[in-house]
GROMACS .gro file of C-alpha atoms in nm:
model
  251
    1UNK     CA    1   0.000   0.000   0.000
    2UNK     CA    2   0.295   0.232   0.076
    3UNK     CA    3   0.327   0.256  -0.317
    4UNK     CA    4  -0.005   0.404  -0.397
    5UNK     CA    5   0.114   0.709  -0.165
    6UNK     CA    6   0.276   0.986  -0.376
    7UNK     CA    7   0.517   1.251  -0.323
    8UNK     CA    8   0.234   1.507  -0.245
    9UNK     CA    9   0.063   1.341  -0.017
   10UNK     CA   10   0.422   1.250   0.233
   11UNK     CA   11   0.491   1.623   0.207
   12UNK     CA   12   0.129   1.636   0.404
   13UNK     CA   13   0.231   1.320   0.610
   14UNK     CA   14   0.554   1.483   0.711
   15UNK     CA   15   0.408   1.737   0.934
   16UNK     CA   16   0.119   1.553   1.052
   17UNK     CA   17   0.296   1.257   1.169
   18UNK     CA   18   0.507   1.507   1.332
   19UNK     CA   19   0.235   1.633   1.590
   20UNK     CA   20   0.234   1.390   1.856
   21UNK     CA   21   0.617   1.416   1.857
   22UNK     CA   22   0.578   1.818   1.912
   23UNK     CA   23   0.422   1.762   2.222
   24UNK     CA   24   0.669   1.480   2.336
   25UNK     CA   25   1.045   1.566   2.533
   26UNK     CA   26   1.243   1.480   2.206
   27UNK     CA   27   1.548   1.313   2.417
   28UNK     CA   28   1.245   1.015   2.558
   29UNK     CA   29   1.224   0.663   2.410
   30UNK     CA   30   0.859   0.592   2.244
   31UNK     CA   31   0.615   0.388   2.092
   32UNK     CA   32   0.348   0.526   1.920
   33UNK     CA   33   0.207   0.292   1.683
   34UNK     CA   34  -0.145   0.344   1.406
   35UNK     CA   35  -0.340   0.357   1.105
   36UNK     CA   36  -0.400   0.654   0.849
   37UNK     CA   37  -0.642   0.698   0.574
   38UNK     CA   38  -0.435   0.905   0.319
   39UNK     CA   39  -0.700   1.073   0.010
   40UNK     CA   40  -0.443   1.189  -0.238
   41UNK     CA   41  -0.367   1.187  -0.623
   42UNK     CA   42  -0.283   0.880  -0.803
   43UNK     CA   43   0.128   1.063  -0.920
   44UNK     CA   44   0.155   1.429  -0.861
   45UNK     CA   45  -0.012   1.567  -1.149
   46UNK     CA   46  -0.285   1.308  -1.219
   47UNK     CA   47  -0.623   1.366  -1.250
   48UNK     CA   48  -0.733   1.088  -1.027
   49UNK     CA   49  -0.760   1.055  -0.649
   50UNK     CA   50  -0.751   0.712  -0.425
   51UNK     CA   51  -0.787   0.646  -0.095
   52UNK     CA   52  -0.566   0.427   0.108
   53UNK     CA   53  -0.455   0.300   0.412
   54UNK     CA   54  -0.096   0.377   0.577
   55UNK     CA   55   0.060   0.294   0.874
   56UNK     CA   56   0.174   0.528   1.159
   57UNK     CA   57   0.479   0.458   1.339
   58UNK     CA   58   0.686   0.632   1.549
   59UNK     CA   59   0.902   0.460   1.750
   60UNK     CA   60   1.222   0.584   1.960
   61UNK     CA   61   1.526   0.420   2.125
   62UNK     CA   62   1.814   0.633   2.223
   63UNK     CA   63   1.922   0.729   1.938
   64UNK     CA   64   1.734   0.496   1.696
   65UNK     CA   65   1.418   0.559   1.518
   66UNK     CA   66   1.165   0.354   1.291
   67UNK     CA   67   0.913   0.628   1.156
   68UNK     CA   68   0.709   0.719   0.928
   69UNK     CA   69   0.805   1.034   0.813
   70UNK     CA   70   1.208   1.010   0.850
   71UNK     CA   71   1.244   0.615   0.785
   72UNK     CA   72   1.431   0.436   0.973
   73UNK     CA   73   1.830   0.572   1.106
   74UNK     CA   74   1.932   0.728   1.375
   75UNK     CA   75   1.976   1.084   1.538
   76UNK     CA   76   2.358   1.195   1.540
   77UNK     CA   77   2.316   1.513   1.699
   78UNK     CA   78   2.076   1.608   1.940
   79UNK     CA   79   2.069   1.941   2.182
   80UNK     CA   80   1.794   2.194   2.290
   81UNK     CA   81   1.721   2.351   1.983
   82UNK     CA   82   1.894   2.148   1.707
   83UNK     CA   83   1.914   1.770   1.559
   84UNK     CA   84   2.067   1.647   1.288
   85UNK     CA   85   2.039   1.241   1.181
   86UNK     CA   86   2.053   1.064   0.917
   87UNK     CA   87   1.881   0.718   0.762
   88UNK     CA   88   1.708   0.485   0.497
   89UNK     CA   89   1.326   0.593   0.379
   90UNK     CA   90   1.084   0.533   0.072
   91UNK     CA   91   1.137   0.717  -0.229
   92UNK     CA   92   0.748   0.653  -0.412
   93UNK     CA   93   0.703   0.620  -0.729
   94UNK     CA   94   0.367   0.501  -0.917
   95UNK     CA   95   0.106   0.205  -1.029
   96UNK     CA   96   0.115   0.133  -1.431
   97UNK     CA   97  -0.290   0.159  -1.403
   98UNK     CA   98  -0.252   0.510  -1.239
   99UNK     CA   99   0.033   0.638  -1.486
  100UNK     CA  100  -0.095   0.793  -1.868
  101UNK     CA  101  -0.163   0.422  -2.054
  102UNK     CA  102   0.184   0.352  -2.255
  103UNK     CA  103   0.430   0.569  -2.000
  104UNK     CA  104   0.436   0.230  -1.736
  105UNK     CA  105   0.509   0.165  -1.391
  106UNK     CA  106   0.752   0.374  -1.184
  107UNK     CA  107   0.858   0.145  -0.903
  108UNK     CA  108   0.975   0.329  -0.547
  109UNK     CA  109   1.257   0.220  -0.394
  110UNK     CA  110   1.483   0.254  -0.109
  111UNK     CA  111   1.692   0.634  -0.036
  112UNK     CA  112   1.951   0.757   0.180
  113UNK     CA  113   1.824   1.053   0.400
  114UNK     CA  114   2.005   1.322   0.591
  115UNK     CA  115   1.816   1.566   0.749
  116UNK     CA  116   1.804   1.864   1.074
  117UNK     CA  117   1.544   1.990   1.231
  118UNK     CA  118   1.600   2.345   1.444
  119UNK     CA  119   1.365   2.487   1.694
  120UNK     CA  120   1.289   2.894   1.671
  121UNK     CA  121   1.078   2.987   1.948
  122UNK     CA  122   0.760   2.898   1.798
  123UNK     CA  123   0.847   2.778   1.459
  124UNK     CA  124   0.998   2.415   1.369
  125UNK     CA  125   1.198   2.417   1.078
  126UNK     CA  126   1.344   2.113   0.811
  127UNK     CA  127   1.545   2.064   0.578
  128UNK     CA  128   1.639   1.681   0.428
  129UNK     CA  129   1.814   1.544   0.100
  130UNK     CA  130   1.727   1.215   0.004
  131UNK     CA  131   1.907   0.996  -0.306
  132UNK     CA  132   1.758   0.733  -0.424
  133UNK     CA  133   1.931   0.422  -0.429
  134UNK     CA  134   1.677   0.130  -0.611
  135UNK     CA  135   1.410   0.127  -0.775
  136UNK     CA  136   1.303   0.287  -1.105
  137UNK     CA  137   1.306   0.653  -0.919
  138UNK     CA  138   1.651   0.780  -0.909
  139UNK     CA  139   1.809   1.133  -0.850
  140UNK     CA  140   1.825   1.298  -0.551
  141UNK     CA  141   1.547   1.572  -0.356
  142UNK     CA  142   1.565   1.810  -0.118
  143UNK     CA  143   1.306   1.932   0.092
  144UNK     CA  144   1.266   2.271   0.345
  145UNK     CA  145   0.950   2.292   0.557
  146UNK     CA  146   0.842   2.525   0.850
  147UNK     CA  147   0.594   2.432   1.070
  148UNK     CA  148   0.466   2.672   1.369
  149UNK     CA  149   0.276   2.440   1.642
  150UNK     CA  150   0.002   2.633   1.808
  151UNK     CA  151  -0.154   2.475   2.181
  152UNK     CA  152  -0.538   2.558   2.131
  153UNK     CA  153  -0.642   2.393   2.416
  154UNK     CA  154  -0.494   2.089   2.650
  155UNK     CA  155  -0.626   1.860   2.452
  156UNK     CA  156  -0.574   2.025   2.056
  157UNK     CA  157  -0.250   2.095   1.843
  158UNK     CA  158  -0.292   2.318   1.573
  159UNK     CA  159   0.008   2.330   1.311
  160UNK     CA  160   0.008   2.534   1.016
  161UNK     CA  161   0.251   2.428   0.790
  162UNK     CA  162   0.464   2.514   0.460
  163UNK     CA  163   0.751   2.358   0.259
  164UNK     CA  164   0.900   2.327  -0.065
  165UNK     CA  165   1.141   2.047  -0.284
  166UNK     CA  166   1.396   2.028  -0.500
  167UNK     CA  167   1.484   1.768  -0.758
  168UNK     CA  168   1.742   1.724  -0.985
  169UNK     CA  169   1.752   1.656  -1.331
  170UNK     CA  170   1.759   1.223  -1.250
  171UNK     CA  171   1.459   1.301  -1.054
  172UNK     CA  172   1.246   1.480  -1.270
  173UNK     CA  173   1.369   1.232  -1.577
  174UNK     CA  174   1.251   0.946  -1.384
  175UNK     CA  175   0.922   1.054  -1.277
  176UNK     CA  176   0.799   1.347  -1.502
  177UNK     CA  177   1.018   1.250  -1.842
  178UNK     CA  178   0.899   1.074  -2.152
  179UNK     CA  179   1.159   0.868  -2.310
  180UNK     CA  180   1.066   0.791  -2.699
  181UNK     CA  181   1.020   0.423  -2.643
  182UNK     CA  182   0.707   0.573  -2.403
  183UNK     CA  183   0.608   0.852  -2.624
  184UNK     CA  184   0.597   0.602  -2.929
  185UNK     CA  185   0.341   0.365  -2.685
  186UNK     CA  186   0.201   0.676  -2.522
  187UNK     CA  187   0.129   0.937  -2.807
  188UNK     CA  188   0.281   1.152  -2.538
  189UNK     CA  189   0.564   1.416  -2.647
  190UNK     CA  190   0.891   1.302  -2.572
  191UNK     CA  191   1.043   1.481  -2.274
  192UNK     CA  192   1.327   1.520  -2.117
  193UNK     CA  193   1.300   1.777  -1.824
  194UNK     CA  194   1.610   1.902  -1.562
  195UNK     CA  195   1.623   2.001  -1.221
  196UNK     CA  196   1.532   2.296  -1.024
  197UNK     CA  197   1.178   2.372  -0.785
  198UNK     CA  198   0.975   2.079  -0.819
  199UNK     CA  199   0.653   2.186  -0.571
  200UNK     CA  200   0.572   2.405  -0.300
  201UNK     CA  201   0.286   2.269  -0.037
  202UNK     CA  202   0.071   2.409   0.264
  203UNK     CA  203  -0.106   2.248   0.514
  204UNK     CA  204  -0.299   2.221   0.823
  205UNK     CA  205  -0.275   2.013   1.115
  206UNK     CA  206  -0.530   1.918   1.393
  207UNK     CA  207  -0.381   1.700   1.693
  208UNK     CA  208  -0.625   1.610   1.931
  209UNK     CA  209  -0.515   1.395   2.255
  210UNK     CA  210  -0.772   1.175   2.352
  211UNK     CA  211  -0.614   1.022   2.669
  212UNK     CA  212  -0.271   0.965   2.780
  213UNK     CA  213  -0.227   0.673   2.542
  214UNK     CA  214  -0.412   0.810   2.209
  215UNK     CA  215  -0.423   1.070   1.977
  216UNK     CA  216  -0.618   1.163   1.654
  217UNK     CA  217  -0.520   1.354   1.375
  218UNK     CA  218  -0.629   1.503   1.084
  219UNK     CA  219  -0.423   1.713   0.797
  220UNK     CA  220  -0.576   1.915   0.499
  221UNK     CA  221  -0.288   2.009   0.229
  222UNK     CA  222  -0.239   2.146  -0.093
  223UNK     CA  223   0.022   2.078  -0.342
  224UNK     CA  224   0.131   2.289  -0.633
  225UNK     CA  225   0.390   2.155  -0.909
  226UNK     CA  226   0.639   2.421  -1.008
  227UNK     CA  227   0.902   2.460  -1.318
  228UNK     CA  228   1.005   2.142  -1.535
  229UNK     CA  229   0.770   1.953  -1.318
  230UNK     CA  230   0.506   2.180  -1.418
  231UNK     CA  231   0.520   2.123  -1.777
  232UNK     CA  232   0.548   1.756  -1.774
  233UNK     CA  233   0.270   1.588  -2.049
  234UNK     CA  234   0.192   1.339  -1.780
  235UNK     CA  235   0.021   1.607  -1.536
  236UNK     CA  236  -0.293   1.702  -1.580
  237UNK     CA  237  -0.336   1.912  -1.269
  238UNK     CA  238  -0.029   2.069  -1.101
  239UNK     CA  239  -0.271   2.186  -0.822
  240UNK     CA  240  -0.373   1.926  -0.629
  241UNK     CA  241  -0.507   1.913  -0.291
  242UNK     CA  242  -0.453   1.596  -0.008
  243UNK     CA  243  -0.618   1.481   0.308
  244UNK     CA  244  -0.535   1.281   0.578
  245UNK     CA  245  -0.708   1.112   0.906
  246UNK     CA  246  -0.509   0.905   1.186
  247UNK     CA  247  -0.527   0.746   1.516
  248UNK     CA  248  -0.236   0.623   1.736
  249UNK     CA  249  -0.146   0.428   2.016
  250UNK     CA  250   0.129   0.488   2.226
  251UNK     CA  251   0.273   0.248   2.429
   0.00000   0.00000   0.00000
């Protein structure tokens, strides 16, 4: 199921699988283990929508961490305001049934992620690179977010949200380009496009703590395809919004 989830939709997973951590001391070990609903296009740029389950996981040992959002690695630096780690997450790619009929399947595969995260009074900020290592995706991204958590009540996290990504010319090739052997199968114009600001995203974030042991959460985003991206022949809309529901446990 993890492949049917595109690019837009994690940059709307990132923060909202964030929240519960926000509220969390970030030096504790943790557990938090769930299930999303994710409502998001088919590729960035289709026309179609599915909906689909995903798992939430967020779990925490010393340094170690299995989760959602930054894969699985560990945290190399850690102080009061800044943490920098590094490990292995999914790079999506998309279904042959979703993709134009004659462009095929782009299969995800595995990528090496570093990223640091920086506290600024109120505001959380990102930034990652990720290369992709198997798979038909290939290339390398890099993504900047800032996030600005907002206590409504005991209970409710509210966490407006914004970022942006970068892909090289591998990236966009892989996932936006038409090769001739697809544009003769395709009727598609062959194209070949390079690297620079792929999208830009906002969202919204609702945490709501139910008890000590479980939270619910709920994201609205909306994902906007910029430059060589933009112009691919396989995207149909490079506006697209994305939704997403959870619950989690923690342990």
């Amino acid at each position: 199921m993890i492949r049917a989830v595109t690019p837009a939709a994690l940059s709307c997973l990132i923060v909202a699988l964030a929240a519960p951590a926000l509220a969390q001391d970030r030096d504790q070990n943790r557990a938090v283990v769930g299930v999303a609903g994710v409502y998001a296009p088919a590729y960035q740029g289709a026309d179609d929508y599915r909906l689909v389950p995903f798992p939430v996981l967020d779990l925490k040992y010393g340094r170690y961490f299995v989760n959602t959002r930054k894969g699985v690695g560990a945290t190399l630096l850690q102080g009061q305001a800044v943490s920098v780690g590094a490990g292995v997450t999914y790079v999506p790619g998309y279904r042959r049934r979703d993709a134009p009929q004659g462009v095929g399947r782009l299969s995800g595969g595995a990528g090496a992620r570093i990223f640091a995260e920086a506290r600024l009074g109120g505001l959380v900020a990102g930034l990652s690179a990720t290369r992709a290592l198997t798979g038909d995706v290939d290339g390398t991204l890099v993504d900047a977010s800032l996030a600005m958590p907002v206590r409504a009540s005991a209970r409710l996290t509210l966490i407006p949200s914004a970022s942006a990504t970068w892909a090289d010319g591998a990236y966009n090739r892989a996932y936006f380009g038409i090769d001739a052997h697809q544009a003769t199968a395709s009727g598609l114009a062959a194209y070949r496009p390079g690297g620079g600001l792929k999208d830009v995203s906002a969202s919204l974030t609702a945490s709501y703590r139910l008890n000590d042991k479980v939270t619910l959460g709920a994201t609205g985003a909306v994902s906007s395809l910029r430059g060589d991206a933009k112009k691919s022949p396989i995207v149909v809309d490079p506006t697209q919004p994305a939704a997403f529901v959870s619950v989690a446990y923690r342990f």
